[in-house]
PDB file of C-alpha atoms in Angstrom:
ATOM      1  CA  UNK A 295     -99.257  52.428-253.986  1.00 92.00           C
ATOM      2  CA  UNK A 296    -101.676  55.281-253.325  1.00 95.00           C
ATOM      3  CA  UNK A 297    -104.536  53.270-254.831  1.00 97.00           C
ATOM      4  CA  UNK A 298    -103.742  50.306-252.593  1.00 97.00           C
ATOM      5  CA  UNK A 299    -103.618  52.613-249.570  1.00 97.00           C
ATOM      6  CA  UNK A 300    -107.065  53.997-250.435  1.00 98.00           C
ATOM      7  CA  UNK A 301    -108.484  50.483-250.670  1.00 98.00           C
ATOM      8  CA  UNK A 302    -106.883  49.515-247.357  1.00 98.00           C
ATOM      9  CA  UNK A 303    -108.297  52.625-245.685  1.00 98.00           C
ATOM     10  CA  UNK A 304    -111.820  51.946-246.978  1.00 98.00           C
ATOM     11  CA  UNK A 305    -111.716  48.319-245.856  1.00 98.00           C
ATOM     12  CA  UNK A 306    -110.344  49.293-242.446  1.00 98.00           C
ATOM     13  CA  UNK A 307    -113.247  51.713-241.977  1.00 98.00           C
ATOM     14  CA  UNK A 308    -115.778  49.043-242.945  1.00 98.00           C
ATOM     15  CA  UNK A 309    -114.063  46.523-240.651  1.00 98.00           C
ATOM     16  CA  UNK A 310    -114.166  48.968-237.746  1.00 98.00           C
ATOM     17  CA  UNK A 311    -117.865  49.687-238.328  1.00 97.00           C
ATOM     18  CA  UNK A 312    -118.705  45.980-238.261  1.00 96.00           C
ATOM     19  CA  UNK A 313    -116.571  45.356-235.187  1.00 96.00           C
ATOM     20  CA  UNK A 314    -118.170  48.311-233.402  1.00 96.00           C
ATOM     21  CA  UNK A 315    -121.618  46.902-234.172  1.00 93.00           C
ATOM     22  CA  UNK A 316    -120.541  43.562-232.716  1.00 92.00           C
ATOM     23  CA  UNK A 317    -119.987  45.233-229.343  1.00 92.00           C
ATOM     24  CA  UNK A 318    -123.643  46.226-229.098  1.00 92.00           C
ATOM     25  CA  UNK A 319    -125.336  44.190-226.340  1.00 89.00           C
ATOM     26  CA  UNK A 320    -128.177  42.868-228.502  1.00 91.00           C
ATOM     27  CA  UNK A 321    -126.095  42.341-231.644  1.00 91.00           C
ATOM     28  CA  UNK A 322    -125.939  38.548-231.518  1.00 88.00           C
ATOM     29  CA  UNK A 323    -129.643  38.231-230.776  1.00 90.00           C
ATOM     30  CA  UNK A 324    -130.284  39.119-234.422  1.00 86.00           C
ATOM     31  CA  UNK A 325    -128.827  36.246-236.454  1.00 85.00           C
ATOM     32  CA  UNK A 326    -130.009  37.826-239.698  1.00 89.00           C
ATOM     33  CA  UNK A 327    -127.666  40.695-238.947  1.00 87.00           C
ATOM     34  CA  UNK A 328    -124.786  38.864-237.303  1.00 91.00           C
ATOM     35  CA  UNK A 329    -124.168  36.136-239.875  1.00 92.00           C
ATOM     36  CA  UNK A 330    -123.706  38.394-242.939  1.00 94.00           C
ATOM     37  CA  UNK A 331    -121.511  40.719-240.887  1.00 94.00           C
ATOM     38  CA  UNK A 332    -119.339  37.813-239.752  1.00 93.00           C
ATOM     39  CA  UNK A 333    -118.995  36.596-243.333  1.00 96.00           C
ATOM     40  CA  UNK A 334    -118.171  40.087-244.583  1.00 97.00           C
ATOM     41  CA  UNK A 335    -115.633  40.552-241.801  1.00 97.00           C
ATOM     42  CA  UNK A 336    -113.859  37.378-242.903  1.00 97.00           C
ATOM     43  CA  UNK A 337    -113.812  38.585-246.500  1.00 98.00           C
ATOM     44  CA  UNK A 338    -112.490  41.990-245.443  1.00 98.00           C
ATOM     45  CA  UNK A 339    -109.679  40.419-243.438  1.00 97.00           C
ATOM     46  CA  UNK A 340    -108.680  38.283-246.426  1.00 98.00           C
ATOM     47  CA  UNK A 341    -108.721  41.301-248.735  1.00 98.00           C
ATOM     48  CA  UNK A 342    -106.699  43.324-246.252  1.00 98.00           C
ATOM     49  CA  UNK A 343    -104.080  40.582-245.986  1.00 98.00           C
ATOM     50  CA  UNK A 344    -103.689  40.560-249.766  1.00 98.00           C
ATOM     51  CA  UNK A 345    -103.618  44.341-250.083  1.00 98.00           C
ATOM     52  CA  UNK A 346    -101.061  44.768-247.307  1.00 98.00           C
ATOM     53  CA  UNK A 347     -98.886  42.146-248.986  1.00 98.00           C
ATOM     54  CA  UNK A 348     -99.243  43.920-252.346  1.00 97.00           C
ATOM     55  CA  UNK A 349     -98.467  47.257-250.698  1.00 97.00           C
ATOM     56  CA  UNK A 350     -95.313  45.853-249.105  1.00 97.00           C
ATOM     57  CA  UNK A 351     -94.205  44.374-252.431  1.00 97.00           C
ATOM     58  CA  UNK A 352     -94.716  47.683-254.246  1.00 96.00           C
ATOM     59  CA  UNK A 353     -92.817  49.576-251.551  1.00 95.00           C
ATOM     60  CA  UNK A 354     -89.962  47.114-251.773  1.00 95.00           C
ATOM     61  CA  UNK A 355     -89.850  47.537-255.555  1.00 93.00           C
ATOM     62  CA  UNK A 356     -89.732  51.318-255.175  1.00 92.00           C
ATOM     63  CA  UNK A 357     -86.932  51.105-252.638  1.00 91.00           C
ATOM     64  CA  UNK A 358     -84.896  48.888-254.960  1.00 89.00           C
ATOM     65  CA  UNK A 359     -85.417  51.328-257.810  1.00 88.00           C
ATOM     66  CA  UNK A 360     -84.342  54.244-255.619  1.00 88.00           C
ATOM     67  CA  UNK A 361     -81.180  52.441-254.544  1.00 87.00           C
ATOM     68  CA  UNK A 362     -80.319  51.506-258.128  1.00 82.00           C
ATOM     69  CA  UNK A 363     -80.439  55.156-259.215  1.00 71.00           C
TER      70      UNK A 363
END
């Protein structure tokens, strides 16, 4: 679970950095910059969805184990 949380944290930081850059007034004037960022942002969101799901599954497993003891 800790490893998943570290990955989520790193991706969240990268996502925030890209989103912050997108707020810059001249950001979209540079297509060579905007397109790769947009693609990366999509990939990050997909990875985050999977990691959050995995994290929830692991937490649920731990809770079941704790209850069974």
